Short mmCIF file of C-alpha atoms in Angstrom, two decimals:
data_model
loop_
_atom_site.label_atom_id
_atom_site.label_comp_id
_atom_site.label_asym_id
_atom_site.label_seq_id
_atom_site.Cartn_x
_atom_site.Cartn_y
_atom_site.Cartn_z
CA UNK R 1 -10.27 3.62 16.36
CA UNK R 2 -8.68 1.75 18.76
CA UNK R 3 -9.44 0.36 21.97
CA UNK R 4 -8.81 1.75 25.25
CA UNK R 5 -5.07 2.82 26.85
CA UNK R 6 -3.75 0.73 23.63
CA UNK R 7 -1.36 3.28 22.00
CA UNK R 8 -3.53 5.67 20.18
CA UNK R 9 -2.88 9.11 21.79
CA UNK R 10 0.97 8.21 21.64
CA UNK R 11 0.15 7.15 17.78
CA UNK R 12 -1.25 10.93 16.95
CA UNK R 13 0.64 12.68 19.04
CA UNK R 14 3.66 11.60 17.36
CA UNK R 15 2.17 12.41 13.92
CA UNK R 16 1.14 15.50 14.88
CA UNK R 17 5.22 15.88 16.53
CA UNK R 18 6.48 15.18 13.12
CA UNK R 19 4.47 17.79 11.22
CA UNK R 20 5.54 20.60 13.21
CA UNK R 21 9.29 19.83 13.75
CA UNK R 22 9.64 18.55 10.15
CA UNK R 23 11.74 15.42 11.34
CA UNK R 24 10.09 12.65 9.88
CA UNK R 25 11.44 8.94 9.80
CA UNK R 26 12.82 7.22 6.54
CA UNK R 27 9.97 5.29 6.92
CA UNK R 28 7.43 7.67 6.84
CA UNK R 29 5.28 7.40 3.53
CA UNK R 30 2.45 9.99 4.80
CA UNK R 31 2.36 13.25 4.08
CA UNK R 32 5.07 15.77 4.56
CA UNK R 33 5.61 19.36 5.13
CA UNK R 34 8.95 21.36 4.01
CA UNK R 35 7.66 24.12 5.82
CA UNK R 36 6.70 25.31 9.01
CA UNK R 37 2.77 24.26 9.08
CA UNK R 38 -0.07 26.06 11.53
CA UNK R 39 -1.93 23.22 13.65
CA UNK R 40 -4.44 22.61 16.27
CA UNK R 41 -4.75 19.77 18.33
CA UNK R 42 -7.81 19.44 21.14
CA UNK R 43 -10.13 17.17 23.13
CA UNK R 44 -12.96 17.15 25.25
CA UNK R 45 -12.59 19.43 27.21
CA UNK R 46 -9.49 22.19 28.70
CA UNK R 47 -8.94 19.82 31.31
CA UNK R 48 -8.68 16.47 28.97
CA UNK R 49 -6.91 18.32 26.48
CA UNK R 50 -4.21 19.24 29.22
CA UNK R 51 -3.89 15.79 30.72
CA UNK R 52 -3.94 14.52 27.02
CA UNK R 53 -2.67 15.87 24.00
CA UNK R 54 -0.90 18.77 25.63
CA UNK R 55 1.54 15.87 28.07
CA UNK R 56 1.97 13.75 25.21
CA UNK R 57 3.20 17.09 22.78
CA UNK R 58 4.93 18.61 25.52
CA UNK R 59 5.62 17.16 28.74
CA UNK R 60 4.04 16.65 31.98
CA UNK R 61 1.53 19.61 32.65
CA UNK R 62 2.21 20.23 36.63
CA UNK R 63 6.11 20.53 35.90
CA UNK R 64 7.65 22.90 33.67
CA UNK R 65 10.94 21.64 34.22
CA UNK R 66 9.72 18.79 31.82
CA UNK R 67 8.14 20.35 29.35
CA UNK R 68 10.09 19.50 26.34
CA UNK R 69 10.22 16.11 27.44
CA UNK R 70 6.88 14.77 25.51
CA UNK R 71 7.30 14.26 21.45
CA UNK R 72 8.82 17.36 20.91
CA UNK R 73 12.30 17.94 21.93
CA UNK R 74 13.01 20.64 24.42
CA UNK R 75 15.55 21.67 21.78
CA UNK R 76 12.76 22.43 19.78
CA UNK R 77 10.55 24.50 22.20
CA UNK R 78 10.38 28.02 21.38
CA UNK R 79 7.95 29.34 23.41
CA UNK R 80 4.65 29.28 24.74
CA UNK R 81 1.90 31.25 25.95
CA UNK R 82 -0.29 29.57 29.20
CA UNK R 83 -4.39 29.99 28.54
CA UNK R 84 -5.97 31.46 31.40
CA UNK R 85 -8.56 29.98 33.88
CA UNK R 86 -7.18 26.38 33.83
CA UNK R 87 -3.69 25.68 35.68
CA UNK R 88 -1.26 24.20 33.79
CA UNK R 89 -3.12 24.41 30.90
CA UNK R 90 -1.31 25.71 27.69
CA UNK R 91 -2.90 27.81 25.07
CA UNK R 92 0.10 27.92 22.30
CA UNK R 93 3.35 27.01 21.46
CA UNK R 94 6.29 27.45 19.16
CA UNK R 95 8.13 25.43 17.60
CA UNK R 96 11.45 24.99 15.77
CA UNK R 97 11.30 23.55 12.12
CA UNK R 98 14.04 22.08 10.60
CA UNK R 99 13.87 24.72 7.68
CA UNK R 100 14.47 27.70 9.35
CA UNK R 101 10.84 28.40 10.48
CA UNK R 102 8.53 28.68 13.30
CA UNK R 103 5.06 26.37 13.83
CA UNK R 104 2.72 27.05 15.57
CA UNK R 105 0.70 25.27 17.84
CA UNK R 106 -2.62 25.83 19.17
CA UNK R 107 -4.74 23.97 21.96
CA UNK R 108 -8.55 23.54 22.02
CA UNK R 109 -11.48 21.77 23.24
CA UNK R 110 -15.14 21.01 22.34
CA UNK R 111 -16.34 22.39 25.33
CA UNK R 112 -15.46 25.83 23.57
CA UNK R 113 -17.92 25.59 21.09
CA UNK R 114 -18.27 25.85 17.18
CA UNK R 115 -17.42 29.36 16.86
CA UNK R 116 -13.85 29.07 18.78
CA UNK R 117 -13.00 26.21 15.79
CA UNK R 118 -13.79 28.96 13.24
CA UNK R 119 -11.76 31.79 11.22
CA UNK R 120 -7.91 30.16 11.08
CA UNK R 121 -6.47 28.65 7.77
CA UNK R 122 -4.46 25.16 9.38
CA UNK R 123 -2.05 22.70 7.61
CA UNK R 124 -3.34 20.00 10.44
CA UNK R 125 -5.69 19.01 13.05
CA UNK R 126 -5.56 16.83 15.32
CA UNK R 127 -8.83 15.67 17.33
CA UNK R 128 -8.33 13.26 20.55
CA UNK R 129 -11.28 11.63 21.68
CA UNK R 130 -14.59 11.55 19.34
CA UNK R 131 -16.14 15.67 18.45
CA UNK R 132 -19.55 16.41 18.10
CA UNK R 133 -19.59 16.05 13.87
CA UNK R 134 -19.99 20.53 13.62
CA UNK R 135 -16.59 20.21 15.48
CA UNK R 136 -15.17 17.85 13.63
CA UNK R 137 -16.70 19.71 10.01
CA UNK R 138 -15.59 23.47 10.86
CA UNK R 139 -12.18 21.32 11.96
CA UNK R 140 -11.91 20.43 8.08
CA UNK R 141 -13.06 23.33 6.87
CA UNK R 142 -9.94 25.14 8.77
CA UNK R 143 -7.24 23.29 6.23
CA UNK R 144 -9.57 23.70 3.44
CA UNK R 145 -7.06 26.06 1.20
CA UNK R 146 -3.94 24.96 2.43
CA UNK R 147 -4.79 21.09 1.51
CA UNK R 148 -4.23 20.10 4.79
CA UNK R 149 -4.61 16.99 7.10
CA UNK R 150 -6.90 15.87 9.99
CA UNK R 151 -6.77 13.01 11.66
CA UNK R 152 -8.84 11.81 15.05
CA UNK R 153 -7.83 9.70 17.75
CA UNK R 154 -10.64 7.79 19.15
CA UNK R 155 -12.61 4.55 21.31
CA UNK R 156 -15.91 4.74 19.17
CA UNK R 157 -18.02 4.83 22.83
CA UNK R 158 -20.90 6.49 21.36
CA UNK R 159 -21.13 3.59 18.75
CA UNK R 160 -22.47 4.60 15.26
CA UNK R 161 -23.07 8.43 15.37
CA UNK R 162 -22.99 10.71 13.04
CA UNK R 163 -19.06 11.09 13.02
CA UNK R 164 -17.89 6.89 13.31
CA UNK R 165 -20.47 6.49 9.97
CA UNK R 166 -19.05 9.34 8.08
CA UNK R 167 -15.93 7.01 8.17
CA UNK R 168 -17.52 3.92 8.10
CA UNK R 169 -20.39 3.91 5.55
CA UNK R 170 -19.32 6.79 3.32
CA UNK R 171 -17.44 6.97 -0.24
CA UNK R 172 -14.80 9.79 0.48
CA UNK R 173 -11.33 8.74 -1.01
CA UNK R 174 -10.13 10.78 1.36
CA UNK R 175 -11.04 9.11 4.23
CA UNK R 176 -9.67 5.56 5.35
CA UNK R 177 -10.04 4.22 9.21
CA UNK R 178 -7.32 2.23 11.11
CA UNK R 179 -8.83 -0.26 13.76
CA UNK R 180 -7.07 -1.10 16.50
CA UNK R 181 -7.37 -4.11 19.03
CA UNK R 182 -5.86 -5.11 22.26
CA UNK R 183 -4.19 -8.59 20.25
CA UNK R 184 -1.91 -5.47 18.54
CA UNK R 185 -0.90 -3.95 21.91
CA UNK R 186 2.30 -5.67 22.40
CA UNK R 187 2.99 -3.84 25.41
CA UNK R 188 0.94 -6.08 27.47
CA UNK R 189 1.60 -9.52 27.98
CA UNK R 190 -1.88 -12.69 26.70
CA UNK R 191 -2.45 -12.33 30.85
CA UNK R 192 -3.20 -8.98 31.33
CA UNK R 193 -5.22 -9.16 28.21
CA UNK R 194 -7.04 -11.20 30.04
CA UNK R 195 -7.25 -9.26 33.38
CA UNK R 196 -8.24 -5.83 31.05
CA UNK R 197 -10.76 -7.87 28.87
CA UNK R 198 -12.69 -8.93 31.98
CA UNK R 199 -12.88 -6.01 33.55
CA UNK R 200 -15.32 -4.35 31.50
CA UNK R 201 -18.75 -4.86 31.10
CA UNK R 202 -19.93 -7.00 28.39
CA UNK R 203 -22.15 -4.45 26.63
CA UNK R 204 -18.90 -1.99 26.62
CA UNK R 205 -16.21 -5.07 25.83
CA UNK R 206 -16.27 -4.52 21.99
CA UNK R 207 -15.89 -1.25 21.94
CA UNK R 208 -12.74 -0.73 24.82
CA UNK R 209 -10.95 -3.53 23.50
CA UNK R 210 -11.61 -3.86 19.98
CA UNK R 211 -12.63 -0.40 18.78
CA UNK R 212 -15.62 -1.22 17.32
CA UNK R 213 -18.67 0.95 17.58
CA UNK R 214 -20.91 -0.52 20.06
CA UNK R 215 -24.21 -1.14 17.95
CA UNK R 216 -26.08 -2.37 20.82
CA UNK R 217 -29.70 -3.86 19.03
CA UNK R 218 -28.94 -2.16 15.74
CA UNK R 219 -25.61 -5.39 14.80
CA UNK R 220 -26.91 -7.55 12.24
CA UNK R 221 -25.05 -10.47 14.38
CA UNK R 222 -25.36 -9.51 18.55
CA UNK R 223 -22.69 -11.62 19.27
CA UNK R 224 -19.31 -11.64 20.83
CA UNK R 225 -16.38 -12.09 18.64
CA UNK R 226 -14.12 -14.31 21.73
CA UNK R 227 -17.44 -17.02 20.18
CA UNK R 228 -16.30 -17.40 16.37
CA UNK R 229 -12.93 -16.57 15.98
CA UNK R 230 -10.19 -19.48 16.31
CA UNK R 231 -6.56 -20.01 15.66
CA UNK R 232 -6.20 -21.52 12.11
CA UNK R 233 -5.33 -24.96 12.33
CA UNK R 234 -4.47 -27.55 9.67
CA UNK R 235 -8.04 -28.68 7.42
CA UNK R 236 -8.15 -32.42 7.49
CA UNK R 237 -8.44 -34.07 3.63
CA UNK R 238 -12.40 -35.55 4.61
CA UNK R 239 -13.43 -31.88 5.32
CA UNK R 240 -15.06 -30.34 1.53
CA UNK R 241 -14.48 -27.12 0.70
CA UNK R 242 -16.07 -24.34 -1.22
CA UNK R 243 -15.31 -20.39 -2.34
CA UNK R 244 -18.33 -17.94 -1.95
CA UNK R 245 -17.75 -14.72 -4.39
CA UNK R 246 -19.10 -11.69 -4.73
CA UNK R 247 -18.68 -9.43 -7.77
CA UNK R 248 -17.36 -5.35 -7.67
CA UNK R 249 -15.48 -2.93 -9.48
CA UNK R 250 -16.20 0.54 -7.30
CA UNK R 251 -16.67 -1.64 -3.99
CA UNK R 252 -14.53 -4.26 -3.29
CA UNK R 253 -14.57 -7.43 -5.23
CA UNK R 254 -14.88 -10.25 -2.31
CA UNK R 255 -14.59 -14.04 -1.91
CA UNK R 256 -13.72 -16.29 1.02
CA UNK R 257 -12.72 -20.04 0.97
CA UNK R 258 -14.67 -22.03 3.41
CA UNK R 259 -14.16 -25.69 5.26
CA UNK R 260 -17.66 -27.97 6.38
CA UNK R 261 -16.76 -30.37 9.23
CA UNK R 262 -20.28 -32.08 8.50
CA UNK R 263 -19.75 -34.66 11.55
CA UNK R 264 -20.62 -31.41 13.92
CA UNK R 265 -21.90 -29.29 10.78
CA UNK R 266 -19.25 -26.52 11.28
CA UNK R 267 -19.25 -24.07 8.93
CA UNK R 268 -15.23 -22.45 8.70
CA UNK R 269 -14.69 -18.73 7.06
CA UNK R 270 -10.24 -20.10 7.05
CA UNK R 271 -9.36 -17.36 3.62
CA UNK R 272 -10.29 -13.91 2.93
CA UNK R 273 -9.71 -11.59 0.08
CA UNK R 274 -10.92 -8.36 -1.41
CA UNK R 275 -9.83 -5.68 -3.85
CA UNK R 276 -11.23 -2.92 -5.57
CA UNK R 277 -10.90 -2.03 -9.71
CA UNK R 278 -9.09 -5.22 -10.34
CA UNK R 279 -9.92 -7.13 -13.01
CA UNK R 280 -11.08 -10.84 -13.91
CA UNK R 281 -7.32 -12.27 -14.05
CA UNK R 282 -6.20 -10.66 -11.05
CA UNK R 283 -9.35 -11.70 -8.99
CA UNK R 284 -8.71 -15.45 -10.25
CA UNK R 285 -5.07 -15.92 -10.12
CA UNK R 286 -5.36 -14.81 -6.08
CA UNK R 287 -8.54 -17.59 -5.93
CA UNK R 288 -6.99 -20.45 -7.54
CA UNK R 289 -4.17 -20.34 -5.12
CA UNK R 290 -6.74 -21.26 -2.57
CA UNK R 291 -6.46 -24.41 -4.95
CA UNK R 292 -8.56 -24.82 -8.16
CA UNK R 293 -10.47 -27.69 -7.47
CA UNK R 294 -12.99 -26.00 -5.09
CA UNK R 295 -16.43 -25.03 -6.75
CA UNK R 296 -16.75 -21.12 -6.69
CA UNK R 297 -20.32 -19.80 -5.47
CA UNK R 298 -21.63 -16.67 -7.08
CA UNK R 299 -24.66 -14.42 -6.89
CA UNK R 300 -27.21 -13.87 -9.79
CA UNK R 301 -24.92 -10.39 -10.98
CA UNK R 302 -22.45 -13.41 -12.12
CA UNK R 303 -25.41 -13.70 -14.97
CA UNK R 304 -24.23 -10.05 -16.27
CA UNK R 305 -22.66 -9.30 -19.36
CA UNK R 306 -19.61 -7.73 -19.64
CA UNK R 307 -20.08 -4.24 -21.36
CA UNK R 308 -16.59 -5.41 -23.49
CA UNK R 309 -16.90 -8.76 -24.42
CA UNK R 310 -20.77 -9.38 -23.94
CA UNK R 311 -19.57 -12.48 -22.16
CA UNK R 312 -21.38 -13.40 -18.88
CA UNK R 313 -19.37 -12.44 -15.33
CA UNK R 314 -19.12 -15.83 -14.50
CA UNK R 315 -18.04 -16.99 -17.67
CA UNK R 316 -15.26 -15.16 -17.47
CA UNK R 317 -14.37 -16.04 -14.26
CA UNK R 318 -14.39 -19.74 -15.35
CA UNK R 319 -12.15 -18.97 -18.55
CA UNK R 320 -9.52 -17.83 -16.46
CA UNK R 321 -9.46 -21.79 -14.62
CA UNK R 322 -12.00 -21.37 -11.37
CA UNK R 323 -14.26 -24.49 -10.30
CA UNK R 324 -17.76 -22.20 -10.81
CA UNK R 325 -20.46 -22.92 -9.80
CA UNK R 326 -23.19 -23.97 -13.02
CA UNK R 327 -26.06 -21.88 -11.28
CA UNK R 328 -26.01 -19.06 -9.63
CA UNK R 329 -26.43 -19.25 -5.15
CA UNK R 330 -29.20 -20.26 -3.89
CA UNK R 331 -30.73 -21.98 -1.11
CA UNK R 332 -32.00 -26.20 -1.20
CA UNK R 333 -35.60 -24.51 -2.42
CA UNK R 334 -34.32 -21.90 -4.86
CA UNK R 335 -34.67 -18.85 -3.29
CA UNK R 336 -31.88 -16.49 -2.68
CA UNK R 337 -33.29 -14.35 -0.01
CA UNK R 338 -30.53 -12.33 1.92
CA UNK R 339 -32.36 -11.92 5.70
CA UNK R 340 -32.29 -15.78 5.24
CA UNK R 341 -28.71 -16.26 4.38
CA UNK R 342 -27.79 -13.81 7.48
CA UNK R 343 -30.32 -15.46 10.02
CA UNK R 344 -28.58 -18.73 9.22
CA UNK R 345 -25.29 -17.25 9.71
CA UNK R 346 -26.75 -16.07 12.95
CA UNK R 347 -28.05 -19.57 14.10
CA UNK R 348 -24.95 -20.97 13.35
CA UNK R 349 -22.66 -18.54 14.94
CA UNK R 350 -24.96 -18.44 18.54
CA UNK R 351 -24.69 -22.26 18.77
CA UNK R 352 -21.37 -22.38 17.61
CA UNK R 353 -21.17 -23.50 14.23
CA UNK R 354 -19.37 -20.86 12.63
CA UNK R 355 -15.93 -20.39 12.94
CA UNK R 356 -13.55 -17.77 11.05
CA UNK R 357 -9.81 -17.97 11.08
CA UNK R 358 -8.10 -15.26 13.30
CA UNK R 359 -6.35 -14.01 9.97
CA UNK R 360 -8.99 -13.68 8.26
CA UNK R 361 -8.64 -9.51 9.67
CA UNK R 362 -10.62 -8.32 6.33
CA UNK R 363 -13.62 -10.44 7.18
CA UNK R 364 -13.16 -9.57 11.16
CA UNK R 365 -13.77 -5.70 10.59
CA UNK R 366 -16.78 -6.28 8.29
CA UNK R 367 -18.37 -8.59 10.68
CA UNK R 368 -17.88 -5.84 13.24
CA UNK R 369 -20.00 -3.23 11.93
CA UNK R 370 -21.94 -5.13 10.15
CA UNK R 371 -25.51 -2.79 10.94
CA UNK R 372 -29.03 -2.26 10.59
CA UNK R 373 -30.78 1.67 10.70
CA UNK R 374 -34.58 1.01 11.54
CA UNK R 375 -34.75 -2.51 10.54
CA UNK R 376 -32.31 -3.04 7.46
CA UNK R 377 -28.71 -3.93 6.84
CA UNK R 378 -26.80 -1.32 5.98
CA UNK R 379 -25.36 -2.69 2.78
CA UNK R 380 -21.56 -0.69 3.11
CA UNK R 381 -18.47 -3.22 4.10
CA UNK R 382 -19.95 -6.47 3.66
CA UNK R 383 -18.35 -7.85 0.76
CA UNK R 384 -16.33 -10.46 2.52
CA UNK R 385 -19.56 -11.47 4.65
CA UNK R 386 -21.99 -11.36 1.04
CA UNK R 387 -19.09 -13.76 -0.43
CA UNK R 388 -19.99 -15.98 2.83
CA UNK R 389 -23.69 -16.20 2.71
CA UNK R 390 -23.30 -17.05 -0.79
CA UNK R 391 -20.87 -20.10 0.44
CA UNK R 392 -23.39 -21.27 2.65
CA UNK R 393 -25.98 -21.60 0.28
CA UNK R 394 -24.19 -23.68 -2.13
CA UNK R 395 -22.41 -25.76 0.80
CA UNK R 396 -24.36 -28.74 -0.53
CA UNK R 397 -21.76 -28.32 -3.53
CA UNK R 398 -18.54 -28.22 -1.13
CA UNK R 399 -16.04 -30.75 -2.67
CA UNK R 400 -13.16 -33.11 -1.17
CA UNK R 401 -9.71 -31.97 -2.61
CA UNK R 402 -9.18 -34.77 -5.38
CA UNK R 403 -6.26 -37.77 -4.39
CA UNK R 404 -3.11 -37.73 -6.67
CA UNK R 405 -4.54 -40.99 -7.99
CA UNK R 406 -7.91 -40.38 -8.70
CA UNK R 407 -8.18 -39.01 -12.54
CA UNK R 408 -11.18 -36.87 -12.95
CA UNK R 409 -13.15 -34.86 -10.52
CA UNK R 410 -16.93 -36.03 -9.37
CA UNK R 411 -19.52 -34.32 -11.29
CA UNK R 412 -20.95 -32.05 -8.16
CA UNK R 413 -22.80 -29.32 -10.20
CA UNK R 414 -19.50 -27.17 -11.04
CA UNK R 415 -18.09 -26.30 -14.61
#
């Protein structure tokens, strides 16, 4: 999922060419085939497939002398057949594989309907531009018998569609998402990026430049990313800091490091961390690297007892040297409502009092997709944001870095 004109179609074409030819670069750690493969590639219409997928793989459609100048070298292009009724469009192509056999590539389009995506058994499928869910599921089914792969390259202009939701909200170990923003596209200069960004309507801007689904009113934080992101800088010694922690195993354990400019009442998220299925020893080692003097705010489930040791979860982290706050995260009045914490964060974002270092990529990815359905916050992929909320709730316990000559820490409510 990427913005417009950032190179996602070239990436899809490059991988497809690797599998069809068997020519993989040494650095490639993805799936490899040591035999000829059967592959499909497609897009919205026959014309879009021709001008996008076919052009990238084969070469300029309108000039047959250029066929073999795409991602698939001319020496590997054995034969092809044309599609009837669409000028310069191919129906299929045969590609010589390094094993000595011949791979088959078929060109498809979504407007052909679901039935045209049935029957065949495939090793792989490349979908360029977001497909309807029935096309995606039918294509996925084609690879079941071979243990093959399906990959999609698109800009999520349809918002949180069924297909996007399967990747962002689902918990399938067989799916993953790579997001690319205009800042990752090094073929643009900073000046060109600024012109491109300004050319898009504001309501489409995040989808077209960041590859973020257009959430509309469903977004929990309906503010632009530019309004909260800042470049990293050295935190002044007089700014207190606090960490927030969100416990997890199946979903990631997450932590953030927060600094507080008390003069302007601005909160800065300066570091983030998240990992699945790791122990308190591993988590604590990562967090202590930020400073073992920093208080750590934690949620109510920190009072739950570990099944193996019988020790409260927050005590396991304290035993590893983290300065865990004495009490679970609450507001000054003792409440701990999610909506209240979220609204506090949103108010700060809108008034310029919530900033995030640009190096906190995981936090920003959660920010981009944090949304509501029927008015309720979707509790998926929000671990770093939850950790930030706990830190914000306990901001009153933020601590200054102790000076070297100070012999002991003041009592700031930490264990």
